[in-house]
CSV table of C-alpha atoms and ligand atoms in Angstrom, one decimal:
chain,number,residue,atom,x,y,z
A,1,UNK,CA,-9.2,-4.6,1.3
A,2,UNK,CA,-12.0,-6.6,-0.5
A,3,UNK,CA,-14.1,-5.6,2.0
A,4,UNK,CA,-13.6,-1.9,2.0
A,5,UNK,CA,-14.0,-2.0,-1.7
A,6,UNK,CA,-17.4,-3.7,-1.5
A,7,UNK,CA,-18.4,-1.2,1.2
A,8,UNK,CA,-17.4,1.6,-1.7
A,9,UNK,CA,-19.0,0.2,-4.5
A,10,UNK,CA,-16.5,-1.1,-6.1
A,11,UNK,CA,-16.1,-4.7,-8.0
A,12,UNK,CA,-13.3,-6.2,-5.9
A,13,UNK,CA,-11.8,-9.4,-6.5
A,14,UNK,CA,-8.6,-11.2,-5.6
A,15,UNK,CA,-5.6,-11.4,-8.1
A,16,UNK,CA,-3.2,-14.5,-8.2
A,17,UNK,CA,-2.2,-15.2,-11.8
A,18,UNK,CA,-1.7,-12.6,-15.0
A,19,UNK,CA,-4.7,-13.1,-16.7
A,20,UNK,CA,-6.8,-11.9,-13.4
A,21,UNK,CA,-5.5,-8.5,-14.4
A,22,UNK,CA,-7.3,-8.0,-17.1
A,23,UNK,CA,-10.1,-5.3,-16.9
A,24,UNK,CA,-9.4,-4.0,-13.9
A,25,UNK,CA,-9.1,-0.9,-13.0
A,26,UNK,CA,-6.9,-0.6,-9.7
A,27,UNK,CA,-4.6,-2.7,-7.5
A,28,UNK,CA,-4.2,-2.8,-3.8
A,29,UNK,CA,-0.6,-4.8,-3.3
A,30,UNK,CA,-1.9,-5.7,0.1
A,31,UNK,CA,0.6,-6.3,3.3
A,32,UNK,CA,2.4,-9.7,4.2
A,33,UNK,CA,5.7,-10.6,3.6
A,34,UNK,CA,7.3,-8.9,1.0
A,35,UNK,CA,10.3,-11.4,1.0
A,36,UNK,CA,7.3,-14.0,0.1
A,37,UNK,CA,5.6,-11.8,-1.9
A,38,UNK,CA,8.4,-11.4,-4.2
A,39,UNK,CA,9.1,-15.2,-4.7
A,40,UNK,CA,4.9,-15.6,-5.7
A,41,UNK,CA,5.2,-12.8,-7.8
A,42,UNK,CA,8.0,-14.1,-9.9
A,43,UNK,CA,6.6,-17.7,-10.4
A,44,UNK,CA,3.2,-16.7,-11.0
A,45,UNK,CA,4.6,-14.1,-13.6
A,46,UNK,CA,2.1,-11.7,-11.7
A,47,UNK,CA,5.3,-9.5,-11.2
A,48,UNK,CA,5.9,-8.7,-14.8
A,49,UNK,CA,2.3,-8.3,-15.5
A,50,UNK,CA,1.7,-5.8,-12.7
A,51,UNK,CA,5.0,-3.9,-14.2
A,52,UNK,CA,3.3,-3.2,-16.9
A,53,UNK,CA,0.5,-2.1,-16.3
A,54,UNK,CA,1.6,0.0,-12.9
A,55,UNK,CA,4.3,1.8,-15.2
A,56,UNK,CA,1.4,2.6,-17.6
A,57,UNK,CA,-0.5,4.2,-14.7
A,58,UNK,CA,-2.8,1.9,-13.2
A,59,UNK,CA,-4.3,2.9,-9.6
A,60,UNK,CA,-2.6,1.7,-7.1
A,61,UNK,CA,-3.0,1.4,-3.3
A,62,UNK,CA,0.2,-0.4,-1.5
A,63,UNK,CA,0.1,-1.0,2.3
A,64,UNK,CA,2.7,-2.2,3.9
A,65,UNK,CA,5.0,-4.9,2.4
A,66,UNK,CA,3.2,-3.9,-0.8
A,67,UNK,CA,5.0,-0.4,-0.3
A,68,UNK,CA,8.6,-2.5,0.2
A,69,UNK,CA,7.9,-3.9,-3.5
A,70,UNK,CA,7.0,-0.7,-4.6
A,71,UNK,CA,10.3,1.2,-3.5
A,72,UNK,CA,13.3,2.7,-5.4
A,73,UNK,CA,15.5,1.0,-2.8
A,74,UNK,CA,14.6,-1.2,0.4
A,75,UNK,CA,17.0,-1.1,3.1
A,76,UNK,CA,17.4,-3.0,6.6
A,77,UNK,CA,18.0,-6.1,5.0
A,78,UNK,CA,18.7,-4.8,1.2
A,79,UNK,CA,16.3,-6.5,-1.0
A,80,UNK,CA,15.0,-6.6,-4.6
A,81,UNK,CA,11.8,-4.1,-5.5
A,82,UNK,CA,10.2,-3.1,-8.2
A,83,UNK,CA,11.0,0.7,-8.3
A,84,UNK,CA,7.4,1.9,-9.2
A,85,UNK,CA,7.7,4.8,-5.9
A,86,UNK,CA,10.8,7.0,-5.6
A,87,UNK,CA,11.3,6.3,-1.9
A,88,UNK,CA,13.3,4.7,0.3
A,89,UNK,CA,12.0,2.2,3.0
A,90,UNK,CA,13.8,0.2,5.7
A,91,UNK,CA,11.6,-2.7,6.6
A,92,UNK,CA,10.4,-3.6,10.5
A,93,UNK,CA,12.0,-0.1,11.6
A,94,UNK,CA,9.2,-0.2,14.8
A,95,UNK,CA,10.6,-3.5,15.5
A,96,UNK,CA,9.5,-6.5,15.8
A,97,UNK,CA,6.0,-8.4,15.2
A,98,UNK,CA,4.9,-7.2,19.4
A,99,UNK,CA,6.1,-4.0,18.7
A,100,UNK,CA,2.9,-3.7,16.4
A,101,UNK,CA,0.9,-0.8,17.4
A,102,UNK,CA,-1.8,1.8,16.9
A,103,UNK,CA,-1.9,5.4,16.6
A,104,UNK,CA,-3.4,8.1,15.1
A,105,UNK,CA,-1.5,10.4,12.1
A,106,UNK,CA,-0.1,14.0,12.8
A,107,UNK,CA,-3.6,16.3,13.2
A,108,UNK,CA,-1.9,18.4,10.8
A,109,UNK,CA,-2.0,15.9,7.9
A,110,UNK,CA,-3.9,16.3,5.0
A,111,UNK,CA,-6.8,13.3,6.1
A,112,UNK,CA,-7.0,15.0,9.6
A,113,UNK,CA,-7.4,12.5,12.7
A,114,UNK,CA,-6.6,9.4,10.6
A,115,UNK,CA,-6.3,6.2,12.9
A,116,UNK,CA,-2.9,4.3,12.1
A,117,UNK,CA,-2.7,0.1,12.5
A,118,UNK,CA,1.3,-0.5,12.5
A,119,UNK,CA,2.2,-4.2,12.0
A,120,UNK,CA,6.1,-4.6,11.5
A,121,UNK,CA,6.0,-1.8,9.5
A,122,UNK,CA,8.3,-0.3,7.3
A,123,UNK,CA,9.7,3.4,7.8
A,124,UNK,CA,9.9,6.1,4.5
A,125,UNK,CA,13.4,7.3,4.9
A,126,UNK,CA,13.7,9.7,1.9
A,127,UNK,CA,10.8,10.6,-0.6
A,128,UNK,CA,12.2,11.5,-4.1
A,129,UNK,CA,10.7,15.1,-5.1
A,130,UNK,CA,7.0,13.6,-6.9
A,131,UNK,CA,6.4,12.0,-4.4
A,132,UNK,CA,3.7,14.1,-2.1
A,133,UNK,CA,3.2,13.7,1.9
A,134,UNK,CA,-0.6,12.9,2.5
A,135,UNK,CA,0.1,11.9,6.0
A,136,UNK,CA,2.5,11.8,9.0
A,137,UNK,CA,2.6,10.1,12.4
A,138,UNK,CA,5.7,12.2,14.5
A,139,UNK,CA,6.8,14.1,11.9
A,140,UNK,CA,7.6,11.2,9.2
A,141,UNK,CA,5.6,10.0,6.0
A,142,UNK,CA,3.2,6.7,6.3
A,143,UNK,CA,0.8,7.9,3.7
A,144,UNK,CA,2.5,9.2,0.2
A,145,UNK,CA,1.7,9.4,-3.5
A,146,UNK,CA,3.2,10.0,-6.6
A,147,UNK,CA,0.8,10.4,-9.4
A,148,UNK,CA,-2.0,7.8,-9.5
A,149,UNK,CA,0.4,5.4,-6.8
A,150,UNK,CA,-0.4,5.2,-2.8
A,151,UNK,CA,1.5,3.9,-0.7
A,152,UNK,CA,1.4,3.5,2.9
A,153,UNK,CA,3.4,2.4,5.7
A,154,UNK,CA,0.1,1.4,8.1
A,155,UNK,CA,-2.8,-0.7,7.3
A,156,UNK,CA,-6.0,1.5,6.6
A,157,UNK,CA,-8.0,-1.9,6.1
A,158,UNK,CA,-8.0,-2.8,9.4
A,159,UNK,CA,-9.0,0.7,11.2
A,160,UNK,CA,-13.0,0.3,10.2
A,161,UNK,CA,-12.6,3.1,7.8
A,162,UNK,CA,-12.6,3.7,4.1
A,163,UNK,CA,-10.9,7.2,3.5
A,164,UNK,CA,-7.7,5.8,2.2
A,165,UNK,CA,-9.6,3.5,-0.1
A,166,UNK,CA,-11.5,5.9,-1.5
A,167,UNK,CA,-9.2,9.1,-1.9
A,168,UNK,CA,-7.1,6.2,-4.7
A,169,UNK,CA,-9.6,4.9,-6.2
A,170,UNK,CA,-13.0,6.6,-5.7
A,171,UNK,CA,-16.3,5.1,-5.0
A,172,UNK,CA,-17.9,2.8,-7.2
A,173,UNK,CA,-21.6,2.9,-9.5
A,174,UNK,CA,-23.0,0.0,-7.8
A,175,UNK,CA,-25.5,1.1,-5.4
A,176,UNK,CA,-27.3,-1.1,-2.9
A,177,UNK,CA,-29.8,-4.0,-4.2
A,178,UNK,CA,-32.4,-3.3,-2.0
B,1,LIG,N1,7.6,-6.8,7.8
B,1,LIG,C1,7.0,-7.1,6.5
B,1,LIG,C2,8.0,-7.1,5.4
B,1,LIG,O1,9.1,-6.8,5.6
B,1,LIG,C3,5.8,-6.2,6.2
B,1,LIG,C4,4.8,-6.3,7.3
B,1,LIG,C5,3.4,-6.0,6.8
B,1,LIG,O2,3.1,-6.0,5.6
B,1,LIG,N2,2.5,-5.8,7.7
B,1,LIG,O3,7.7,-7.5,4.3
């Protein structure tokens, strides 16, 4: 996700602690293990800190397990989340870590021929009605928003590309050195 940022201009760093949050101006809760994610969040008091904020309407991109801590209710095991997305997400519903895969989104979806990277990905059972469809892959949502919070089910940081990066947060003012 750094990366991608860079490539867009943008003044990416990493976040681990509260006070990293301070001045900036978007979040990507990147993918990994949300069960793990949660525990780091909670002792680092990084959870609390990104409540705040995200309920006063920071940018945010979620991929992935970042999308299970973002739902209204996780399913498939039941777990704690932070309720910032009104939708409902069972996690590893392709299966299991080899039944990762790639594919590309619906053509009829709003970003056109977008390539997909599933890694034990989560599926968006129900959307609540803000919450918009930017993208499907056979029929069902991996790429939503609600207001000024994305959230998708793939991992657009690994398909070479910056379209997802830059439809949630834009490109940056830093041009090249040279
Ligand atoms: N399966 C992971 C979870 O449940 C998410 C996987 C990912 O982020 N690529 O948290």
């Amino acid at each position: 996700h750094v990366a991608v940022l860079r490539q867009l201009g943008h003044d990416a760093c990493e976040l681990r602690v509260p006070s990293e949050l301070d001045g900036v101006d978007g979040v990507v809760l990147p993918g990994g293990e949300s069960t793990t994610q949660l525990l780091l969040l909670a002792e680092s008091g990084l959870g609390t800190a990104l409540d705040t904020r995200i309920r006063a309407g920071l940018p945010v991109l979620a991929t992935c397990a970042g999308l299970i801590l973002a739902a209204r209710e996780v399913q498939a095991p039941p777990q704690p989340s932070f309720a910032w997305l009104d939708v409902v997400v069972a996690r590893n519903a392709w299966g299991r870590q080899v039944h990762s895969f790639e594919a590309t989104a619906d053509p009829d979806a709003a970003f056109g021929a977008l390539p997909l990277v599933f890694i034990r990905a989560p599926r968006i059972l129900a959307t609540g009605p803000e919450v918009q469809v930017l993208a499907r892959f056979q029929g069902e949502p991996v790429l939503v928003r609600q207001g000024r919070f994305y959230a998708a089910t793939f991992h657009p940081e690994l398909s070479g590309e910056s379209r997802v990066h830059a439809a949630v947060f834009g490109r940056g003012l830093k041009v090249s050195r040279e």
